[in-house]
Amino acid sequence: MSIDRKIFFDQVRVSLFAGKLLAGRVEGLSHLLDAWEARHSGEDTRWLAYALATACHETGFLMQPVSEQGGVQYLTYMYDPQSPNPKRAALASANGNIHPGDGVKYCGRGYVQLTWANNYRRIGGLIGIDLLAHPERALEPEIAARILFKGMIGGWFSGAGLGRYFNAQTADWKNARRIINGLDCADQIAGYARAFYAALQV
């Protein structure tokens, strides 16, 4: 499927971005569309729509790879083995964040907020890039796009992939959120995905 970029941008400008498509959003969306057309053009367009909706939500509508916000204190609390919260400290260690400072080093990055040392190691291995040694590379648009699309198609994040929720028998816009993070904001993201899909279908 070839995407008519002019129609697509005209549609999402109104349906998703309140009439304002800033340069950074256009750049980010263009990069994602380029990456999709280069590697996944034969796949279900609903998969693309849901991936774009996920990126939209996870980046706060910036459509650019981002680092998790909150600062050193927050990231240490959430993801570090030296977190003052014993449950968070244990969770950090269980997910490979075993050294002081790992909470900041392996915080959420990219279009899907890749988090934890174990995930940087595992997904880096799947795409052939040492993300454990260089976690900042998850912010590079080309790498971030590969993680987004390959991860959501392949079920790298939760074991569930896009094909489970969008196939010849079903289109489950709400439960597709389970690919990333349970049903957190599922209805909201489903709305974004439907808007992206409408723009891709025009």
CSV table of C-alpha atoms in Angstrom, one decimal:
chain,number,residue,atom,x,y,z
A,1,MET,CA,0.0,0.0,0.0
A,2,SER,CA,1.3,3.4,-1.0
A,3,ILE,CA,0.4,6.2,1.5
A,4,ASP,CA,-0.7,9.5,0.1
A,5,ARG,CA,1.2,11.7,2.5
A,6,LYS,CA,-0.6,14.9,1.7
A,7,ILE,CA,-4.0,13.4,2.4
A,8,PHE,CA,-2.6,11.6,5.5
A,9,PHE,CA,-1.2,14.8,7.0
A,10,ASP,CA,-4.3,16.9,6.2
A,11,GLN,CA,-6.4,14.3,8.0
A,12,VAL,CA,-4.3,13.8,11.1
A,13,ARG,CA,-3.7,17.5,11.5
A,14,VAL,CA,-7.4,17.9,12.2
A,15,SER,CA,-8.3,14.5,13.8
A,16,LEU,CA,-5.3,14.1,16.1
A,17,PHE,CA,-3.3,17.3,16.4
A,18,ALA,CA,-5.9,20.1,16.9
A,19,GLY,CA,-5.1,21.7,13.5
A,20,LYS,CA,-1.4,22.1,14.3
A,21,LEU,CA,1.2,19.9,12.7
A,22,LEU,CA,4.5,21.3,14.0
A,23,ALA,CA,7.7,20.5,12.0
A,24,GLY,CA,8.9,17.9,14.6
A,25,ARG,CA,5.6,16.0,14.3
A,26,VAL,CA,5.8,16.0,10.5
A,27,GLU,CA,9.4,14.8,10.6
A,28,GLY,CA,8.7,12.1,13.1
A,29,LEU,CA,5.6,10.8,11.3
A,30,SER,CA,7.4,10.9,8.0
A,31,HIS,CA,10.3,8.9,9.4
A,32,LEU,CA,7.8,6.3,10.8
A,33,LEU,CA,5.9,6.1,7.5
A,34,ASP,CA,9.3,5.7,5.6
A,35,ALA,CA,10.4,2.9,7.9
A,36,TRP,CA,7.0,1.1,7.5
A,37,GLU,CA,7.0,1.4,3.7
A,38,ALA,CA,10.6,0.2,3.5
A,39,ARG,CA,10.1,-2.9,5.6
A,40,HIS,CA,6.5,-3.7,6.2
A,41,SER,CA,4.5,-2.3,3.3
A,42,GLY,CA,2.8,-5.7,2.7
A,43,GLU,CA,1.5,-5.9,6.3
A,44,ASP,CA,-2.0,-5.0,7.6
A,45,THR,CA,-2.6,-1.2,7.6
A,46,ARG,CA,-4.3,-1.5,10.9
A,47,TRP,CA,-1.0,-2.6,12.4
A,48,LEU,CA,0.6,0.6,11.2
A,49,ALA,CA,-2.3,2.7,12.6
A,50,TYR,CA,-2.0,1.0,16.0
A,51,ALA,CA,1.8,1.4,16.1
A,52,LEU,CA,1.4,5.1,15.2
A,53,ALA,CA,-1.2,5.5,18.0
A,54,THR,CA,1.2,3.9,20.4
A,55,ALA,CA,4.0,6.2,19.4
A,56,CYS,CA,1.7,9.1,19.7
A,57,HIS,CA,0.7,8.2,23.3
A,58,GLU,CA,4.1,7.2,24.5
A,59,THR,CA,5.8,10.3,23.2
A,60,GLY,CA,3.2,12.7,24.4
A,61,PHE,CA,2.1,13.6,20.8
A,62,LEU,CA,5.7,14.6,19.9
A,63,MET,CA,6.1,11.7,17.4
A,64,GLN,CA,9.8,11.8,18.1
A,65,PRO,CA,11.8,9.2,20.2
A,66,VAL,CA,11.9,10.5,23.7
A,67,SER,CA,13.5,9.7,27.1
A,68,GLU,CA,11.3,9.2,30.1
A,69,GLN,CA,10.8,12.3,32.0
A,70,GLY,CA,11.2,12.8,35.8
A,71,GLY,CA,14.8,13.4,36.6
A,72,VAL,CA,17.4,11.4,38.5
A,73,GLN,CA,15.5,11.2,41.7
A,74,TYR,CA,12.3,9.8,40.1
A,75,LEU,CA,14.2,7.4,37.8
A,76,THR,CA,16.2,6.1,40.8
A,77,TYR,CA,13.0,5.6,42.8
A,78,MET,CA,11.3,3.8,39.9
A,79,TYR,CA,14.1,1.6,38.4
A,80,ASP,CA,17.2,1.5,40.5
A,81,PRO,CA,18.4,-1.3,42.9
A,82,GLN,CA,19.0,1.5,45.4
A,83,SER,CA,15.4,2.7,45.2
A,84,PRO,CA,14.2,3.8,48.7
A,85,ASN,CA,11.1,1.6,47.9
A,86,PRO,CA,12.0,-2.0,48.6
A,87,LYS,CA,9.5,-3.4,46.1
A,88,ARG,CA,10.8,-1.1,43.4
A,89,ALA,CA,14.4,-2.1,44.3
A,90,ALA,CA,13.5,-5.8,44.1
A,91,LEU,CA,11.7,-5.2,40.7
A,92,ALA,CA,14.8,-3.4,39.4
A,93,SER,CA,17.1,-6.2,40.3
A,94,ALA,CA,14.7,-8.8,38.9
A,95,ASN,CA,14.8,-6.9,35.6
A,96,GLY,CA,18.6,-6.7,35.3
A,97,ASN,CA,19.1,-3.2,36.9
A,98,ILE,CA,21.7,-4.5,39.4
A,99,HIS,CA,24.1,-1.6,39.6
A,100,PRO,CA,23.6,1.8,41.3
A,101,GLY,CA,22.7,4.2,38.5
A,102,ASP,CA,21.0,1.6,36.3
A,103,GLY,CA,17.7,3.3,37.0
A,104,VAL,CA,18.8,6.3,35.0
A,105,LYS,CA,20.9,4.4,32.5
A,106,TYR,CA,18.0,2.0,31.5
A,107,CYS,CA,15.0,4.3,31.8
A,108,GLY,CA,12.3,4.4,29.2
A,109,ARG,CA,13.4,5.5,25.7
A,110,GLY,CA,12.2,5.6,22.1
A,111,TYR,CA,8.7,5.4,20.7
A,112,VAL,CA,7.6,2.6,23.1
A,113,GLN,CA,9.7,3.6,26.2
A,114,LEU,CA,12.0,0.6,26.3
A,115,THR,CA,12.9,0.1,29.9
A,116,TRP,CA,15.1,-2.2,32.1
A,117,ALA,CA,18.6,-3.6,31.4
A,118,ASN,CA,17.2,-7.0,30.5
A,119,ASN,CA,15.0,-5.6,27.8
A,120,TYR,CA,17.8,-3.4,26.4
A,121,ARG,CA,20.0,-6.6,26.3
A,122,ARG,CA,17.3,-8.8,24.8
A,123,ILE,CA,15.9,-6.4,22.2
A,124,GLY,CA,19.3,-5.1,21.3
A,125,GLY,CA,20.2,-8.7,20.5
A,126,LEU,CA,17.1,-9.1,18.3
A,127,ILE,CA,18.0,-6.1,16.2
A,128,GLY,CA,21.8,-6.7,16.2
A,129,ILE,CA,22.7,-3.6,18.2
A,130,ASP,CA,24.4,-3.5,21.6
A,131,LEU,CA,21.8,-1.4,23.4
A,132,LEU,CA,23.0,-2.6,26.8
A,133,ALA,CA,26.3,-0.8,26.4
A,134,HIS,CA,24.7,2.0,24.4
A,135,PRO,CA,21.1,2.5,25.7
A,136,GLU,CA,21.0,6.0,24.3
A,137,ARG,CA,20.9,4.5,20.8
A,138,ALA,CA,17.3,3.6,21.4
A,139,LEU,CA,16.6,7.3,20.8
A,140,GLU,CA,18.0,7.2,17.2
A,141,PRO,CA,14.9,7.4,15.0
A,142,GLU,CA,15.9,4.5,12.7
A,143,ILE,CA,16.6,2.2,15.7
A,144,ALA,CA,13.5,3.4,17.6
A,145,ALA,CA,11.3,2.7,14.5
A,146,ARG,CA,12.7,-0.8,14.2
A,147,ILE,CA,12.0,-1.5,17.9
A,148,LEU,CA,8.5,-0.1,17.6
A,149,PHE,CA,7.4,-2.0,14.5
A,150,LYS,CA,9.3,-5.3,14.9
A,151,GLY,CA,8.6,-5.4,18.6
A,152,MET,CA,4.8,-4.8,18.2
A,153,ILE,CA,4.6,-7.2,15.3
A,154,GLY,CA,6.7,-9.9,16.9
A,155,GLY,CA,5.3,-9.6,20.4
A,156,TRP,CA,8.6,-8.7,22.0
A,157,PHE,CA,7.2,-6.6,24.8
A,158,SER,CA,4.5,-8.7,26.4
A,159,GLY,CA,4.4,-11.9,24.2
A,160,ALA,CA,1.4,-10.6,22.3
A,161,GLY,CA,1.8,-9.2,18.8
A,162,LEU,CA,-0.3,-7.1,16.4
A,163,GLY,CA,-1.6,-10.2,14.6
A,164,ARG,CA,-3.4,-11.4,17.6
A,165,TYR,CA,-5.6,-8.3,17.7
A,166,PHE,CA,-5.9,-7.4,14.0
A,167,ASN,CA,-6.4,-10.3,11.5
A,168,ALA,CA,-9.0,-11.6,9.1
A,169,GLN,CA,-11.4,-12.4,12.0
A,170,THR,CA,-11.0,-9.5,14.3
A,171,ALA,CA,-10.1,-5.8,14.9
A,172,ASP,CA,-9.7,-5.4,18.6
A,173,TRP,CA,-8.6,-1.8,19.0
A,174,LYS,CA,-8.9,-1.8,22.8
A,175,ASN,CA,-7.2,-5.0,23.8
A,176,ALA,CA,-4.3,-4.3,21.4
A,177,ARG,CA,-2.9,-2.1,24.2
A,178,ARG,CA,-1.9,-5.4,25.9
A,179,ILE,CA,1.0,-5.5,23.4
A,180,ILE,CA,2.6,-2.8,25.4
A,181,ASN,CA,1.1,-2.2,28.8
A,182,GLY,CA,-2.0,-4.0,29.9
A,183,LEU,CA,-5.1,-1.9,29.4
A,184,ASP,CA,-3.5,1.4,30.5
A,185,CYS,CA,-5.3,4.2,28.5
A,186,ALA,CA,-6.6,1.5,26.2
A,187,ASP,CA,-9.7,3.4,25.1
A,188,GLN,CA,-7.8,6.6,24.5
A,189,ILE,CA,-5.2,4.9,22.4
A,190,ALA,CA,-7.9,3.0,20.4
A,191,GLY,CA,-9.3,6.3,19.5
A,192,TYR,CA,-6.0,7.6,18.2
A,193,ALA,CA,-5.5,4.3,16.2
A,194,ARG,CA,-8.9,4.6,14.5
A,195,ALA,CA,-8.1,8.2,13.5
A,196,PHE,CA,-4.7,7.2,12.1
A,197,TYR,CA,-6.4,4.3,10.3
A,198,ALA,CA,-9.0,6.6,8.8
A,199,ALA,CA,-6.3,8.9,7.5
A,200,LEU,CA,-4.4,6.0,6.0
A,201,GLN,CA,-7.5,4.7,4.2
A,202,VAL,CA,-8.5,7.9,2.4
